[in-house]
Amino acid sequence: MTVIMRAITQLLYSDITGMHTIDTKPLYLLRKEPNQRRSKATVNAVLEAGAQLLLTIGYDKASTNKIAEKAGVSIGSLYEYFPGKEAIFAEIRRRQDQRYARLIQAEPVPATFRETLRLQISTYIKLTLANLDLHAALVRDVPKFATSAAESMLVAGFLEQSSTSVNSKAIKLRPQCDTAIALELTTRVLRSTIDDYALYAPEKLKQSAVTDQLLDLLERYLLQ
């Protein structure tokens, strides 16, 4: 199966699994935001311990007790902020996505829609390579429904930036095209494709040809 076909399959699967998060959403969210220095340190220690255990023993064995022990906090302190380990890994993914958003915002506003797409692709690849082992483990080992809310937030950010670029530059997308659906589809294909490379061919993410050809694929779909 090619990278693109796997990406499309993952895209469809993500929509199916996302349906199961409606009634269980609180399981994947922080109970409350840490506001004080001490509480932030506690949450950060839990997240760091969760990430380390994910890489060393895997998601299934990374219990909340083991995470608390690794973090050097009591299990009660862990549960004060996290309802379960699902929320821990969802928060790790959400913070990864926040870093992506900050990287995007730190760049000058692209002059063209093509450059907007290139920035989205190259920045996501840069973030993926910077945390390759953790990124791959989150994609491979953590159940999709545990991180779907965090991923949806990033998709929304992609869509907002793309929509702003389309509107500000008076870009005409392909005829009879639902703009919102088209932009969401390209966003999800972008993410799924890069995630797939991270799992199966991470060395290719360093090749400019991957960025260029993914850029051509998305631009041709949107504009032709």
PDB file of C-alpha atoms in Angstrom:
ATOM      1  CA  MET A   1       0.000   0.000   0.000  1.00  0.00           C
ATOM      2  CA  THR A   2       1.435   3.402  -0.960  1.00  0.00           C
ATOM      3  CA  VAL A   3       1.961   6.229   1.501  1.00  0.00           C
ATOM      4  CA  ILE A   4      -0.907   8.224  -0.023  1.00  0.00           C
ATOM      5  CA  MET A   5      -3.301   5.257   0.068  1.00  0.00           C
ATOM      6  CA  ARG A   6      -2.405   4.564   3.697  1.00  0.00           C
ATOM      7  CA  ALA A   7      -2.936   8.240   4.488  1.00  0.00           C
ATOM      8  CA  ILE A   8      -6.399   8.219   2.920  1.00  0.00           C
ATOM      9  CA  THR A   9      -7.258   5.012   4.791  1.00  0.00           C
ATOM     10  CA  GLN A  10      -6.140   6.606   8.060  1.00  0.00           C
ATOM     11  CA  LEU A  11      -8.167   9.699   7.211  1.00  0.00           C
ATOM     12  CA  LEU A  12     -11.324   7.651   6.781  1.00  0.00           C
ATOM     13  CA  TYR A  13     -10.576   5.613   9.897  1.00  0.00           C
ATOM     14  CA  SER A  14     -10.011   8.758  11.961  1.00  0.00           C
ATOM     15  CA  ASP A  15     -13.470   9.994  11.064  1.00  0.00           C
ATOM     16  CA  ILE A  16     -14.984   6.674  12.146  1.00  0.00           C
ATOM     17  CA  THR A  17     -13.126   6.507  15.456  1.00  0.00           C
ATOM     18  CA  GLY A  18     -13.877  10.148  16.134  1.00  0.00           C
ATOM     19  CA  MET A  19     -17.552   9.229  16.380  1.00  0.00           C
ATOM     20  CA  HIS A  20     -16.846   7.356  19.621  1.00  0.00           C
ATOM     21  CA  THR A  21     -15.494  10.363  21.522  1.00  0.00           C
ATOM     22  CA  ILE A  22     -18.835  12.118  22.029  1.00  0.00           C
ATOM     23  CA  ASP A  23     -19.874  10.446  25.294  1.00  0.00           C
ATOM     24  CA  THR A  24     -16.360   9.899  26.636  1.00  0.00           C
ATOM     25  CA  LYS A  25     -14.760  13.259  25.833  1.00  0.00           C
ATOM     26  CA  PRO A  26     -14.096  14.163  29.528  1.00  0.00           C
ATOM     27  CA  LEU A  27     -11.770  11.141  29.704  1.00  0.00           C
ATOM     28  CA  TYR A  28      -9.373  12.879  27.337  1.00  0.00           C
ATOM     29  CA  LEU A  29      -9.323  16.358  28.872  1.00  0.00           C
ATOM     30  CA  LEU A  30      -7.551  17.892  31.837  1.00  0.00           C
ATOM     31  CA  ARG A  31      -9.793  18.085  34.899  1.00  0.00           C
ATOM     32  CA  LYS A  32      -8.545  21.629  35.399  1.00  0.00           C
ATOM     33  CA  GLU A  33      -5.800  23.868  34.085  1.00  0.00           C
ATOM     34  CA  PRO A  34      -2.725  24.289  36.296  1.00  0.00           C
ATOM     35  CA  ASN A  35      -2.333  27.956  37.159  1.00  0.00           C
ATOM     36  CA  GLN A  36       0.314  28.052  39.874  1.00  0.00           C
ATOM     37  CA  ARG A  37       4.007  27.309  39.424  1.00  0.00           C
ATOM     38  CA  ARG A  38       3.777  24.185  41.584  1.00  0.00           C
ATOM     39  CA  SER A  39       0.739  22.799  39.786  1.00  0.00           C
ATOM     40  CA  LYS A  40       2.317  23.480  36.398  1.00  0.00           C
ATOM     41  CA  ALA A  41       5.441  21.645  37.531  1.00  0.00           C
ATOM     42  CA  THR A  42       3.299  18.682  38.589  1.00  0.00           C
ATOM     43  CA  VAL A  43       1.490  18.513  35.262  1.00  0.00           C
ATOM     44  CA  ASN A  44       4.723  18.918  33.304  1.00  0.00           C
ATOM     45  CA  ALA A  45       6.365  16.130  35.319  1.00  0.00           C
ATOM     46  CA  VAL A  46       3.430  13.813  34.615  1.00  0.00           C
ATOM     47  CA  LEU A  47       3.531  14.587  30.895  1.00  0.00           C
ATOM     48  CA  GLU A  48       7.294  14.071  30.707  1.00  0.00           C
ATOM     49  CA  ALA A  49       7.002  10.769  32.567  1.00  0.00           C
ATOM     50  CA  GLY A  50       4.162   9.668  30.299  1.00  0.00           C
ATOM     51  CA  ALA A  51       6.221  10.445  27.205  1.00  0.00           C
ATOM     52  CA  GLN A  52       9.248   8.555  28.548  1.00  0.00           C
ATOM     53  CA  LEU A  53       7.206   5.483  29.471  1.00  0.00           C
ATOM     54  CA  LEU A  54       5.435   5.506  26.121  1.00  0.00           C
ATOM     55  CA  LEU A  55       8.843   5.219  24.464  1.00  0.00           C
ATOM     56  CA  THR A  56      10.248   2.590  26.842  1.00  0.00           C
ATOM     57  CA  ILE A  57       7.376   0.265  27.785  1.00  0.00           C
ATOM     58  CA  GLY A  58       4.555   1.292  25.457  1.00  0.00           C
ATOM     59  CA  TYR A  59       1.051   2.643  25.893  1.00  0.00           C
ATOM     60  CA  ASP A  60      -0.584  -0.506  27.269  1.00  0.00           C
ATOM     61  CA  LYS A  61       1.906  -0.897  30.127  1.00  0.00           C
ATOM     62  CA  ALA A  62       2.116   2.804  30.960  1.00  0.00           C
ATOM     63  CA  SER A  63      -0.382   2.813  33.833  1.00  0.00           C
ATOM     64  CA  THR A  64      -1.196   5.902  35.854  1.00  0.00           C
ATOM     65  CA  ASN A  65       0.606   4.362  38.846  1.00  0.00           C
ATOM     66  CA  LYS A  66       3.787   3.896  36.829  1.00  0.00           C
ATOM     67  CA  ILE A  67       3.498   7.387  35.378  1.00  0.00           C
ATOM     68  CA  ALA A  68       3.031   8.936  38.829  1.00  0.00           C
ATOM     69  CA  GLU A  69       6.003   6.983  40.194  1.00  0.00           C
ATOM     70  CA  LYS A  70       8.183   8.017  37.261  1.00  0.00           C
ATOM     71  CA  ALA A  71       7.093  11.645  37.672  1.00  0.00           C
ATOM     72  CA  GLY A  72       7.807  11.634  41.398  1.00  0.00           C
ATOM     73  CA  VAL A  73       4.268  12.716  42.307  1.00  0.00           C
ATOM     74  CA  SER A  74       1.502  11.032  44.249  1.00  0.00           C
ATOM     75  CA  ILE A  75      -1.240   9.214  42.388  1.00  0.00           C
ATOM     76  CA  GLY A  76      -3.675  11.639  44.018  1.00  0.00           C
ATOM     77  CA  SER A  77      -1.844  14.601  42.506  1.00  0.00           C
ATOM     78  CA  LEU A  78      -1.955  12.931  39.097  1.00  0.00           C
ATOM     79  CA  TYR A  79      -5.698  12.353  39.333  1.00  0.00           C
ATOM     80  CA  GLU A  80      -6.220  15.930  40.463  1.00  0.00           C
ATOM     81  CA  TYR A  81      -5.442  16.990  36.888  1.00  0.00           C
ATOM     82  CA  PHE A  82      -5.938  13.880  34.773  1.00  0.00           C
ATOM     83  CA  PRO A  83      -8.965  11.535  34.854  1.00  0.00           C
ATOM     84  CA  GLY A  84      -6.839   8.729  33.377  1.00  0.00           C
ATOM     85  CA  LYS A  85      -3.857   7.963  31.211  1.00  0.00           C
ATOM     86  CA  GLU A  86      -5.885   8.731  28.076  1.00  0.00           C
ATOM     87  CA  ALA A  87      -5.957  12.384  29.098  1.00  0.00           C
ATOM     88  CA  ILE A  88      -2.207  12.365  29.711  1.00  0.00           C
ATOM     89  CA  PHE A  89      -1.394  11.260  26.177  1.00  0.00           C
ATOM     90  CA  ALA A  90      -4.065  13.497  24.693  1.00  0.00           C
ATOM     91  CA  GLU A  91      -2.434  16.451  26.465  1.00  0.00           C
ATOM     92  CA  ILE A  92       1.001  15.433  25.170  1.00  0.00           C
ATOM     93  CA  ARG A  93      -0.396  15.451  21.634  1.00  0.00           C
ATOM     94  CA  ARG A  94      -2.230  18.734  22.217  1.00  0.00           C
ATOM     95  CA  ARG A  95       0.973  20.417  23.363  1.00  0.00           C
ATOM     96  CA  GLN A  96       2.779  19.114  20.308  1.00  0.00           C
ATOM     97  CA  ASP A  97       0.090  20.726  18.203  1.00  0.00           C
ATOM     98  CA  GLN A  98       0.405  23.959  20.161  1.00  0.00           C
ATOM     99  CA  ARG A  99       4.107  24.022  19.311  1.00  0.00           C
ATOM    100  CA  TYR A 100       3.169  23.624  15.668  1.00  0.00           C
ATOM    101  CA  ALA A 101       0.814  26.608  15.896  1.00  0.00           C
ATOM    102  CA  ARG A 102       3.522  28.749  17.521  1.00  0.00           C
ATOM    103  CA  LEU A 103       6.010  27.819  14.795  1.00  0.00           C
ATOM    104  CA  ILE A 104       3.495  28.822  12.118  1.00  0.00           C
ATOM    105  CA  GLN A 105       2.678  32.117  13.833  1.00  0.00           C
ATOM    106  CA  ALA A 106       6.361  32.981  14.181  1.00  0.00           C
ATOM    107  CA  GLU A 107       6.817  32.940  10.396  1.00  0.00           C
ATOM    108  CA  PRO A 108       6.088  35.918   8.108  1.00  0.00           C
ATOM    109  CA  VAL A 109       2.679  35.776   6.433  1.00  0.00           C
ATOM    110  CA  PRO A 110       3.152  33.953   3.090  1.00  0.00           C
ATOM    111  CA  ALA A 111       2.615  36.048  -0.028  1.00  0.00           C
ATOM    112  CA  THR A 112       0.804  33.328  -1.982  1.00  0.00           C
ATOM    113  CA  PHE A 113      -1.549  30.453  -1.286  1.00  0.00           C
ATOM    114  CA  ARG A 114       1.077  28.003  -2.532  1.00  0.00           C
ATOM    115  CA  GLU A 115       3.533  29.359   0.017  1.00  0.00           C
ATOM    116  CA  THR A 116       0.878  29.033   2.722  1.00  0.00           C
ATOM    117  CA  LEU A 117       0.552  25.348   1.882  1.00  0.00           C
ATOM    118  CA  ARG A 118       4.333  24.973   1.758  1.00  0.00           C
ATOM    119  CA  LEU A 119       4.657  26.563   5.199  1.00  0.00           C
ATOM    120  CA  GLN A 120       2.047  24.205   6.648  1.00  0.00           C
ATOM    121  CA  ILE A 121       3.750  21.153   5.160  1.00  0.00           C
ATOM    122  CA  SER A 122       7.347  22.094   5.972  1.00  0.00           C
ATOM    123  CA  THR A 123       6.504  23.168   9.523  1.00  0.00           C
ATOM    124  CA  TYR A 124       4.633  19.955  10.295  1.00  0.00           C
ATOM    125  CA  ILE A 125       7.548  17.941   8.899  1.00  0.00           C
ATOM    126  CA  LYS A 126      10.001  20.018  10.969  1.00  0.00           C
ATOM    127  CA  LEU A 127       8.018  19.405  14.159  1.00  0.00           C
ATOM    128  CA  THR A 128       7.657  15.699  13.370  1.00  0.00           C
ATOM    129  CA  LEU A 129      11.396  15.239  12.812  1.00  0.00           C
ATOM    130  CA  ALA A 130      12.250  17.216  15.950  1.00  0.00           C
ATOM    131  CA  ASN A 131      10.272  14.724  18.072  1.00  0.00           C
ATOM    132  CA  LEU A 132      10.310  11.741  15.721  1.00  0.00           C
ATOM    133  CA  ASP A 133      10.299   8.854  18.214  1.00  0.00           C
ATOM    134  CA  LEU A 134       7.603  10.413  20.383  1.00  0.00           C
ATOM    135  CA  HIS A 135       5.532  11.517  17.395  1.00  0.00           C
ATOM    136  CA  ALA A 136       5.671   8.040  15.864  1.00  0.00           C
ATOM    137  CA  ALA A 137       4.775   6.409  19.188  1.00  0.00           C
ATOM    138  CA  LEU A 138       1.765   8.690  19.645  1.00  0.00           C
ATOM    139  CA  VAL A 139       0.553   7.875  16.139  1.00  0.00           C
ATOM    140  CA  ARG A 140       1.286   4.145  16.365  1.00  0.00           C
ATOM    141  CA  ASP A 141       0.501   3.181  19.961  1.00  0.00           C
ATOM    142  CA  VAL A 142      -1.996   5.616  21.452  1.00  0.00           C
ATOM    143  CA  PRO A 143      -5.612   4.793  20.517  1.00  0.00           C
ATOM    144  CA  LYS A 144      -6.939   7.224  17.928  1.00  0.00           C
ATOM    145  CA  PHE A 145      -9.912   8.234  20.045  1.00  0.00           C
ATOM    146  CA  ALA A 146      -7.592   9.312  22.863  1.00  0.00           C
ATOM    147  CA  THR A 147      -6.022  12.073  20.754  1.00  0.00           C
ATOM    148  CA  SER A 148      -8.827  12.888  18.313  1.00  0.00           C
ATOM    149  CA  ALA A 149      -9.916  16.004  20.210  1.00  0.00           C
ATOM    150  CA  ALA A 150      -6.356  17.371  20.209  1.00  0.00           C
ATOM    151  CA  GLU A 151      -5.971  16.583  16.520  1.00  0.00           C
ATOM    152  CA  SER A 152      -9.289  18.250  15.721  1.00  0.00           C
ATOM    153  CA  MET A 153      -7.989  21.453  17.309  1.00  0.00           C
ATOM    154  CA  LEU A 154      -4.959  21.411  15.022  1.00  0.00           C
ATOM    155  CA  VAL A 155      -7.120  20.676  11.991  1.00  0.00           C
ATOM    156  CA  ALA A 156      -9.222  23.702  12.931  1.00  0.00           C
ATOM    157  CA  GLY A 157      -6.047  25.794  13.055  1.00  0.00           C
ATOM    158  CA  PHE A 158      -4.995  24.560   9.631  1.00  0.00           C
ATOM    159  CA  LEU A 159      -8.433  25.390   8.269  1.00  0.00           C
ATOM    160  CA  GLU A 160      -8.447  28.879   9.759  1.00  0.00           C
ATOM    161  CA  GLN A 161      -5.077  29.705   8.245  1.00  0.00           C
ATOM    162  CA  SER A 162      -5.979  28.206   4.866  1.00  0.00           C
ATOM    163  CA  SER A 163      -9.357  29.939   4.779  1.00  0.00           C
ATOM    164  CA  THR A 164      -7.756  33.269   5.654  1.00  0.00           C
ATOM    165  CA  SER A 165      -5.239  32.804   2.855  1.00  0.00           C
ATOM    166  CA  VAL A 166      -7.944  31.851   0.351  1.00  0.00           C
ATOM    167  CA  ASN A 167     -10.142  34.813   1.276  1.00  0.00           C
ATOM    168  CA  SER A 168      -7.391  37.433   1.550  1.00  0.00           C
ATOM    169  CA  LYS A 169      -5.909  36.512  -1.809  1.00  0.00           C
ATOM    170  CA  ALA A 170      -9.268  36.088  -3.550  1.00  0.00           C
ATOM    171  CA  ILE A 171      -8.299  32.574  -4.596  1.00  0.00           C
ATOM    172  CA  LYS A 172     -10.833  30.602  -6.578  1.00  0.00           C
ATOM    173  CA  LEU A 173     -10.868  26.940  -5.708  1.00  0.00           C
ATOM    174  CA  ARG A 174     -11.929  24.231  -8.130  1.00  0.00           C
ATOM    175  CA  PRO A 175     -15.468  24.605  -9.569  1.00  0.00           C
ATOM    176  CA  GLN A 176     -18.386  23.236  -7.537  1.00  0.00           C
ATOM    177  CA  CYS A 177     -16.078  22.827  -4.588  1.00  0.00           C
ATOM    178  CA  ASP A 178     -17.248  23.122  -0.989  1.00  0.00           C
ATOM    179  CA  THR A 179     -14.405  25.246   0.372  1.00  0.00           C
ATOM    180  CA  ALA A 180     -14.650  24.045   3.975  1.00  0.00           C
ATOM    181  CA  ILE A 181     -14.739  20.366   3.025  1.00  0.00           C
ATOM    182  CA  ALA A 182     -11.935  20.733   0.470  1.00  0.00           C
ATOM    183  CA  LEU A 183      -9.645  22.502   2.939  1.00  0.00           C
ATOM    184  CA  GLU A 184     -10.420  20.002   5.688  1.00  0.00           C
ATOM    185  CA  LEU A 185      -9.724  17.080   3.357  1.00  0.00           C
ATOM    186  CA  THR A 186      -6.370  18.500   2.269  1.00  0.00           C
ATOM    187  CA  THR A 187      -5.453  19.217   5.878  1.00  0.00           C
ATOM    188  CA  ARG A 188      -6.192  15.670   6.964  1.00  0.00           C
ATOM    189  CA  VAL A 189      -4.387  14.164   3.970  1.00  0.00           C
ATOM    190  CA  LEU A 190      -1.374  16.372   4.754  1.00  0.00           C
ATOM    191  CA  ARG A 191      -1.238  15.215   8.368  1.00  0.00           C
ATOM    192  CA  SER A 192      -1.947  11.562   7.629  1.00  0.00           C
ATOM    193  CA  THR A 193       0.679  11.428   4.886  1.00  0.00           C
ATOM    194  CA  ILE A 194       3.407  12.922   7.066  1.00  0.00           C
ATOM    195  CA  ASP A 195       2.390  10.727  10.019  1.00  0.00           C
ATOM    196  CA  ASP A 196       2.634   7.694   7.739  1.00  0.00           C
ATOM    197  CA  TYR A 197       6.137   8.669   6.635  1.00  0.00           C
ATOM    198  CA  ALA A 198       7.096   9.110  10.296  1.00  0.00           C
ATOM    199  CA  LEU A 199       6.108   5.495  10.913  1.00  0.00           C
ATOM    200  CA  TYR A 200       7.366   3.756   7.796  1.00  0.00           C
ATOM    201  CA  ALA A 201       9.935   5.951   6.034  1.00  0.00           C
ATOM    202  CA  PRO A 202      11.052   8.799   8.319  1.00  0.00           C
ATOM    203  CA  GLU A 203      14.284   9.341   6.403  1.00  0.00           C
ATOM    204  CA  LYS A 204      12.255  10.485   3.387  1.00  0.00           C
ATOM    205  CA  LEU A 205      10.808  13.392   5.363  1.00  0.00           C
ATOM    206  CA  LYS A 206      14.222  15.026   5.062  1.00  0.00           C
ATOM    207  CA  GLN A 207      13.966  15.009   1.272  1.00  0.00           C
ATOM    208  CA  SER A 208      12.701  18.219  -0.307  1.00  0.00           C
ATOM    209  CA  ALA A 209      10.972  16.114  -2.973  1.00  0.00           C
ATOM    210  CA  VAL A 210       8.426  14.923  -0.407  1.00  0.00           C
ATOM    211  CA  THR A 211       7.472  18.492   0.472  1.00  0.00           C
ATOM    212  CA  ASP A 212       7.395  19.535  -3.183  1.00  0.00           C
ATOM    213  CA  GLN A 213       5.277  16.616  -4.379  1.00  0.00           C
ATOM    214  CA  LEU A 214       2.848  16.784  -1.477  1.00  0.00           C
ATOM    215  CA  LEU A 215       2.536  20.502  -2.171  1.00  0.00           C
ATOM    216  CA  ASP A 216       1.807  19.812  -5.849  1.00  0.00           C
ATOM    217  CA  LEU A 217      -0.766  17.159  -4.946  1.00  0.00           C
ATOM    218  CA  LEU A 218      -2.696  19.445  -2.596  1.00  0.00           C
ATOM    219  CA  GLU A 219      -2.473  22.512  -4.817  1.00  0.00           C
ATOM    220  CA  ARG A 220      -3.642  20.616  -7.905  1.00  0.00           C
ATOM    221  CA  TYR A 221      -6.595  19.196  -5.994  1.00  0.00           C
ATOM    222  CA  LEU A 222      -7.624  22.577  -4.604  1.00  0.00           C
ATOM    223  CA  LEU A 223      -7.121  24.760  -7.653  1.00  0.00           C
ATOM    224  CA  GLN A 224      -7.867  22.611 -10.706  1.00  0.00           C
TER     225      GLN A 224
END
